[in-house]
Coordinates of C-alpha atoms and ligand atoms in Angstrom, one line a residue:
M1271 CA -41.5 -9.5 64.1
L1272 CA -37.8 -8.9 64.6
D1273 CA -37.3 -12.5 63.4
K1274 CA -38.5 -11.4 60.0
I1275 CA -35.6 -9.0 59.7
E1276 CA -33.2 -11.6 60.9
Q1277 CA -34.5 -14.1 58.3
L1278 CA -34.3 -11.6 55.5
D1279 CA -30.7 -10.8 56.6
Q1280 CA -29.7 -14.5 56.3
Q1281 CA -31.6 -15.1 53.1
S1282 CA -30.2 -12.1 51.4
A1283 CA -26.7 -13.0 52.4
A1284 CA -27.2 -16.5 50.8
D1285 CA -28.6 -14.9 47.6
L1286 CA -25.8 -12.4 47.4
A1287 CA -23.2 -15.2 47.7
A1288 CA -24.8 -16.9 44.6
V1289 CA -24.6 -13.7 42.5
N1290 CA -22.3 -14.4 39.5
S1291 CA -23.3 -12.0 36.8
A1292 CA -24.8 -8.6 36.2
E1293 CA -28.2 -10.3 35.6
D1294 CA -28.0 -12.2 38.9
L1295 CA -27.2 -8.9 40.7
E1296 CA -30.1 -7.2 39.0
Q1297 CA -32.4 -9.9 40.2
F1298 CA -31.0 -9.5 43.7
R1299 CA -31.6 -5.7 43.5
I1300 CA -35.2 -6.2 42.4
K1301 CA -35.9 -8.9 45.1
Y1302 CA -34.5 -6.9 48.0
L1303 CA -34.0 -3.2 47.1
G1304 CA -36.7 -2.6 44.4
T1305 CA -39.8 -0.6 44.9
K1306 CA -41.7 -3.9 45.5
G1307 CA -38.8 -5.5 47.2
A1308 CA -38.5 -7.3 50.6
V1309 CA -37.0 -4.3 52.4
K1310 CA -39.9 -2.1 51.3
G1311 CA -42.2 -4.9 52.4
L1312 CA -40.6 -4.7 55.9
M1313 CA -41.4 -1.0 56.1
G1314 CA -45.0 -1.8 55.2
L1315 CA -45.2 -4.1 58.3
L1316 CA -44.3 -1.3 60.6
K1317 CA -47.9 -0.3 61.2
D1318 CA -48.6 -3.8 62.7
V1319 CA -45.5 -3.9 64.9
P1320 CA -46.2 -3.6 68.6
K1321 CA -45.6 -0.1 69.8
E1322 CA -42.8 -1.0 72.3
I1323 CA -40.6 -2.6 69.6
K1324 CA -41.5 -0.1 66.8
P1325 CA -38.3 2.0 67.2
Q1326 CA -36.1 -1.1 67.4
F1327 CA -37.8 -2.6 64.3
G1328 CA -37.5 0.6 62.4
Q1329 CA -33.8 0.9 63.3
Q1330 CA -33.0 -2.7 62.3
A1331 CA -34.9 -2.6 59.1
N1332 CA -33.1 0.6 58.2
A1333 CA -29.7 -1.0 59.0
L1334 CA -30.5 -4.0 56.9
R1335 CA -31.5 -1.7 54.0
Q1336 CA -28.2 0.1 54.2
K1337 CA -26.3 -3.1 54.5
L1338 CA -27.9 -4.6 51.4
Q1339 CA -27.5 -1.4 49.5
G1340 CA -23.8 -1.3 50.4
A1341 CA -23.3 -5.0 49.4
F1342 CA -25.1 -4.3 46.1
D1343 CA -22.9 -1.3 45.3
Q1344 CA -19.7 -3.2 46.1
C1345 CA -20.8 -6.2 44.1
K1346 CA -21.7 -4.1 41.1
A1347 CA -18.3 -2.4 41.2
S1348 CA -16.5 -5.7 41.4
L1349 CA -18.4 -7.2 38.5
G1350 CA -17.5 -4.0 36.6
D1351 CA -16.7 -4.4 32.9
T1352 CA -16.9 -8.2 32.9
G1353 CA -20.5 -7.8 34.0
K1354 CA -21.1 -5.5 31.1
A1355 CA -19.2 -7.6 28.7
K1356 CA -21.2 -10.7 29.7
K1357 CA -24.4 -8.7 29.2
K1358 CA -23.3 -7.7 25.7
A1359 CA -22.0 -11.1 24.7
S1360 CA -25.4 -12.6 25.5
T1361 CA -27.0 -10.2 23.0
I1362 CA -25.0 -11.6 20.0
D1363 CA -27.0 -13.9 17.9
V1364 CA -24.5 -16.6 16.9
T1365 CA -26.8 -17.9 14.2
E1366 CA -26.5 -14.7 12.2
P1367 CA -24.5 -15.2 9.0
G1368 CA -22.2 -12.3 9.8
V1369 CA -20.5 -9.7 7.6
P1370 CA -17.9 -11.1 5.2
A1371 CA -14.4 -9.5 5.6
S1372 CA -13.6 -7.8 2.3
L1373 CA -10.2 -8.9 1.0
G1374 CA -7.7 -6.4 -0.3
R1375 CA -5.6 -7.1 -3.4
E1376 CA -2.4 -5.9 -5.0
H1377 CA -2.8 -3.1 -7.5
V1378 CA -2.0 -4.2 -11.0
I1379 CA 1.0 -1.9 -11.2
T1380 CA 2.4 -3.4 -8.0
Q1381 CA 1.8 -6.9 -9.5
T1382 CA 3.6 -6.0 -12.7
I1383 CA 6.5 -4.5 -10.8
D1384 CA 6.8 -7.7 -8.7
D1385 CA 6.7 -9.8 -11.9
L1386 CA 9.4 -7.6 -13.5
L1387 CA 11.7 -7.8 -10.5
E1388 CA 11.3 -11.5 -10.3
V1389 CA 12.0 -12.0 -14.0
F1390 CA 15.1 -9.7 -14.0
G1391 CA 16.2 -11.0 -10.6
R1392 CA 16.4 -14.5 -12.1
M1393 CA 18.7 -13.1 -14.8
G1394 CA 21.0 -11.7 -12.1
F1395 CA 19.8 -8.1 -12.1
D1396 CA 19.8 -6.4 -8.6
A1397 CA 17.0 -3.9 -7.8
V1398 CA 18.2 -0.4 -7.1
T1399 CA 16.3 2.9 -6.5
G1400 CA 17.0 6.6 -7.0
P1401 CA 15.3 9.8 -5.9
E1402 CA 12.2 11.2 -7.6
V1403 CA 13.3 14.7 -7.0
E1404 CA 16.4 15.0 -9.2
D1405 CA 18.7 17.6 -10.5
E1406 CA 19.3 18.6 -14.1
Y1407 CA 22.7 17.0 -14.0
H1408 CA 21.4 13.5 -13.4
N1409 CA 18.2 13.8 -15.4
F1410 CA 19.9 15.3 -18.5
V1411 CA 23.5 16.5 -18.5
A1412 CA 25.3 13.2 -17.4
L1413 CA 23.0 11.3 -19.8
N1414 CA 24.5 13.3 -22.7
I1415 CA 21.2 15.2 -23.3
P1416 CA 22.4 18.6 -24.6
K1417 CA 20.9 21.9 -23.5
Q1418 CA 18.9 22.5 -26.7
H1419 CA 17.4 19.0 -26.7
P1420 CA 13.6 19.2 -26.8
A1421 CA 13.3 16.8 -23.8
R1422 CA 14.8 19.6 -21.6
D1423 CA 12.1 22.2 -22.5
P1424 CA 10.9 23.6 -19.2
L1425 CA 7.3 23.2 -20.4
D1426 CA 7.8 19.5 -20.8
N1427 CA 9.2 19.0 -17.3
F1428 CA 8.1 19.6 -13.7
Y1429 CA 10.9 22.0 -12.6
L1430 CA 11.0 22.8 -8.9
D1431 CA 13.6 25.6 -9.3
D1432 CA 13.7 28.3 -11.9
P1433 CA 15.5 26.6 -14.8
Y1434 CA 16.9 29.9 -16.0
A1435 CA 18.1 31.1 -12.7
S1436 CA 19.9 28.0 -11.4
D1437 CA 22.8 26.2 -13.0
N1438 CA 21.6 22.8 -11.7
P1439 CA 17.9 23.2 -11.0
H1440 CA 15.8 20.5 -9.3
L1441 CA 12.9 18.8 -11.1
L1442 CA 10.7 15.7 -10.8
R1443 CA 12.6 13.1 -12.8
S1444 CA 11.3 12.6 -16.2
Q1445 CA 12.9 9.2 -16.7
T1446 CA 14.5 6.4 -14.6
S1447 CA 17.7 6.7 -16.7
T1448 CA 18.8 9.0 -13.8
V1449 CA 19.4 5.8 -11.8
Q1450 CA 22.0 4.6 -14.3
I1451 CA 24.1 7.6 -13.5
R1452 CA 23.7 7.4 -9.7
T1453 CA 24.5 3.7 -9.7
M1454 CA 27.6 4.1 -11.8
E1455 CA 28.7 7.1 -9.7
N1456 CA 28.6 5.0 -6.6
N1457 CA 29.8 1.6 -7.8
E1458 CA 32.6 0.0 -9.8
P1459 CA 31.8 -2.2 -12.8
P1460 CA 30.7 -4.9 -13.4
I1461 CA 27.1 -3.7 -12.8
R1462 CA 23.8 -5.5 -13.5
V1463 CA 20.8 -3.6 -12.1
V1464 CA 17.2 -2.7 -12.8
S1465 CA 15.5 0.2 -11.2
I1466 CA 11.7 0.7 -11.1
G1467 CA 10.0 3.9 -10.1
R1468 CA 7.8 6.8 -10.8
V1469 CA 8.5 9.5 -13.4
Y1470 CA 6.7 12.7 -14.1
R1471 CA 5.9 14.7 -17.3
P1472 CA 3.3 17.5 -17.6
D1473 CA 1.1 15.7 -20.1
E1474 CA -2.6 16.3 -20.5
H1475 CA -4.4 13.3 -19.1
D1476 CA -6.1 11.1 -21.7
A1477 CA -6.5 7.3 -22.4
T1478 CA -2.7 6.9 -23.1
H1479 CA -1.1 9.8 -21.2
Y1480 CA -0.8 10.6 -17.5
S1481 CA 1.5 13.1 -15.7
M1482 CA 2.9 10.4 -13.6
F1483 CA 3.8 6.9 -14.6
H1484 CA 6.4 4.1 -13.9
Q1485 CA 9.4 3.0 -15.8
I1486 CA 11.9 0.1 -15.4
E1487 CA 15.5 0.9 -16.3
G1488 CA 18.0 -1.8 -16.9
L1489 CA 21.8 -1.4 -17.0
Y1490 CA 24.5 -3.9 -17.6
V1491 CA 28.1 -2.9 -17.6
D1492 CA 31.1 -5.3 -18.1
K1493 CA 33.9 -6.0 -20.5
K1494 CA 32.9 -6.9 -24.0
V1495 CA 29.1 -6.5 -23.6
N1496 CA 27.4 -6.4 -27.0
M1497 CA 24.0 -6.1 -28.8
V1498 CA 23.6 -9.8 -28.7
D1499 CA 23.7 -9.7 -24.9
L1500 CA 21.0 -7.0 -25.0
K1501 CA 18.8 -8.8 -27.4
T1502 CA 19.1 -12.1 -25.6
T1503 CA 18.2 -10.5 -22.3
L1504 CA 15.1 -8.8 -23.9
V1505 CA 14.0 -12.1 -25.5
Q1506 CA 14.2 -13.9 -22.2
F1507 CA 12.3 -11.1 -20.5
A1508 CA 9.6 -11.0 -23.2
K1509 CA 9.0 -14.8 -23.0
A1510 CA 9.0 -14.9 -19.2
M1511 CA 6.6 -12.0 -19.0
F1512 CA 4.3 -12.6 -21.9
G1513 CA 4.6 -16.3 -22.6
D1514 CA 6.7 -18.5 -25.0
D1515 CA 4.9 -17.1 -28.1
A1516 CA 6.2 -13.6 -27.4
E1517 CA 8.8 -12.2 -29.9
I1518 CA 10.8 -9.0 -29.9
D1519 CA 12.0 -6.6 -32.6
L1520 CA 14.6 -3.9 -32.2
V1521 CA 14.0 -1.0 -34.6
P1522 CA 16.9 1.5 -35.0
S1523 CA 16.2 4.8 -33.2
Y1524 CA 18.0 7.5 -31.4
F1525 CA 18.6 8.2 -27.7
P1526 CA 21.4 10.6 -26.5
F1527 CA 22.6 8.1 -23.9
T1528 CA 22.9 5.0 -26.1
E1529 CA 24.7 4.4 -29.4
P1530 CA 23.5 2.5 -31.3
S1531 CA 19.9 2.9 -30.0
A1532 CA 16.7 1.0 -30.7
E1533 CA 13.0 1.0 -29.9
L1534 CA 11.8 -2.3 -28.4
Y1535 CA 8.7 -3.9 -29.9
I1536 CA 7.2 -7.0 -28.4
K1537 CA 4.8 -9.3 -30.2
M1538 CA 2.4 -10.5 -27.6
Q1539 CA -1.1 -11.9 -27.2
V1540 CA -3.6 -9.0 -27.0
R1541 CA -7.0 -10.5 -26.5
D1542 CA -7.6 -12.9 -29.4
K1543 CA -4.6 -12.0 -31.6
M1544 CA -0.9 -11.4 -31.6
E1545 CA 0.1 -7.7 -31.8
W1546 CA 3.4 -5.8 -32.0
I1547 CA 3.5 -3.2 -29.2
E1548 CA 6.2 -0.6 -28.7
I1549 CA 7.3 -0.9 -25.1
G1550 CA 10.4 1.2 -24.6
G1551 CA 13.9 2.0 -25.8
C1552 CA 17.3 0.4 -25.4
G1553 CA 20.9 0.5 -26.8
M1554 CA 24.6 0.3 -26.0
V1555 CA 25.7 2.8 -23.4
D1556 CA 27.1 5.9 -25.0
P1557 CA 30.9 6.5 -24.3
N1558 CA 30.0 10.1 -23.1
V1559 CA 27.8 8.6 -20.4
F1560 CA 30.7 6.4 -19.2
K1561 CA 33.0 9.5 -19.2
A1562 CA 30.4 11.5 -17.1
V1563 CA 30.6 8.8 -14.3
G1564 CA 34.4 8.4 -14.6
Y1565 CA 34.4 5.0 -16.3
D1566 CA 37.0 4.4 -19.1
P1567 CA 34.9 3.8 -22.3
E1568 CA 37.9 2.0 -23.8
E1569 CA 37.7 -0.6 -21.0
W1570 CA 34.0 -0.9 -20.3
T1571 CA 31.0 -1.6 -22.4
G1572 CA 27.3 -1.9 -21.5
F1573 CA 23.7 -2.0 -22.5
A1574 CA 20.7 -0.1 -21.1
F1575 CA 17.0 -0.2 -21.6
G1576 CA 14.0 1.7 -20.3
L1577 CA 10.4 0.4 -20.5
G1578 CA 7.1 1.8 -19.5
I1579 CA 5.4 -0.2 -16.8
E1580 CA 1.9 1.0 -17.6
R1581 CA 2.4 -0.1 -21.2
V1582 CA 3.4 -3.5 -20.1
A1583 CA 0.5 -3.8 -17.6
M1584 CA -2.1 -2.4 -19.9
R1585 CA -1.2 -4.8 -22.7
K1586 CA -0.9 -7.8 -20.3
Y1587 CA -4.3 -7.2 -18.7
G1588 CA -6.1 -5.6 -21.7
I1589 CA -6.6 -2.2 -20.0
T1590 CA -7.5 0.5 -22.6
D1591 CA -7.4 3.7 -20.5
I1592 CA -4.4 4.6 -18.3
R1593 CA -6.5 6.8 -16.1
W1594 CA -8.3 3.7 -14.7
L1595 CA -5.0 2.7 -13.1
F1596 CA -4.9 5.7 -10.9
E1597 CA -8.6 6.5 -10.2
N1598 CA -8.7 3.8 -7.5
D1599 CA -12.2 2.7 -8.4
T1600 CA -12.3 -0.7 -6.7
R1601 CA -15.0 -1.9 -9.2
F1602 CA -12.2 -1.7 -11.9
L1603 CA -9.3 -2.8 -9.7
K1604 CA -11.2 -5.9 -8.5
Q1605 CA -11.4 -7.3 -12.0
L1606 CA -7.7 -7.7 -12.3
Ligands
DAH113 N1 14.7 7.1 -20.8 C1 14.0 6.8 -22.1 C2 12.6 7.4 -22.0 O1 12.2 7.8 -21.0 C3 13.9 5.3 -22.2 C4 15.2 4.7 -22.5 C5 15.6 4.5 -23.8 C6 16.0 4.2 -21.5 C7 16.8 3.9 -24.1 C8 17.2 3.6 -21.8 C9 17.6 3.4 -23.1 O2 18.0 3.1 -20.8 O3 18.8 2.8 -23.3 O4 12.0 7.6 -23.1

């Protein structure tokens, strides 16, 4: 009878040595320690054990049970997470088709900004940036925009300070022309830069107006810069951006920071036909602007331009409502 215990001891030791995974271990537990396992079976034999060895048998069977339980616990702990991971891995059906990873894409405004930086970069324009929170000096005063000018109406700007209480109140910039001033304040000519960024105006939102949009500002300052340089640059830009068929037209206009000034129209493919689209303003830098930044207007000349990025993007991609650009509805954005 005591041999049976000895046998079970040896057999269980051999089985335990072969345990490699959580499943093996579970089989081991069922075989030896389960409710119908071998150890329970030993206890069932107790009634047939001769009286004189009963206590010994009981003791040894108990010792074996404890030994096996201890070995099981230890083995379980050492299998630990790998055991669990193996169990999990085995439940994955590798023949399932799987969930396709959805691809992100660049927003159309970002794409347009990249295209513009590339085109102007090839023409030698460096990219610069300026703050979105500006002061009245850089947004208006240094740009030769006088106090009574309608563009300075507090109702048409996002003032952050009381415009009547402060002599240089902060506001969200209403145009990227501010960066012309900041660039010239901090650099000596010659200068050839573009600056792209957000601008803010408290417009009611509709198909063509939004209270935030993007502009690109260009500035070229050197000796003897003239309108032909400006026009050549804009023609090159229009063709690079909209194709060789694109044409430009400069229509005389007025901006306080340029003299002479013009509105820029570009003739481009809009769906099935060519259309003239007004895309921004430009001109020769006004001498007063040079004076504000400490450049001698007798020595330096320059041109500047400012274009609306949304206008460019909407025409290029045939988008008819500016709000779609900022609602972040992926069903719309995915089409571009
Ligand atoms: N800042 C003007 C606007 O927001 C656009 C502009 C016009 C910029 C003429 C210029 C320029 O640099 O020369 O309407």
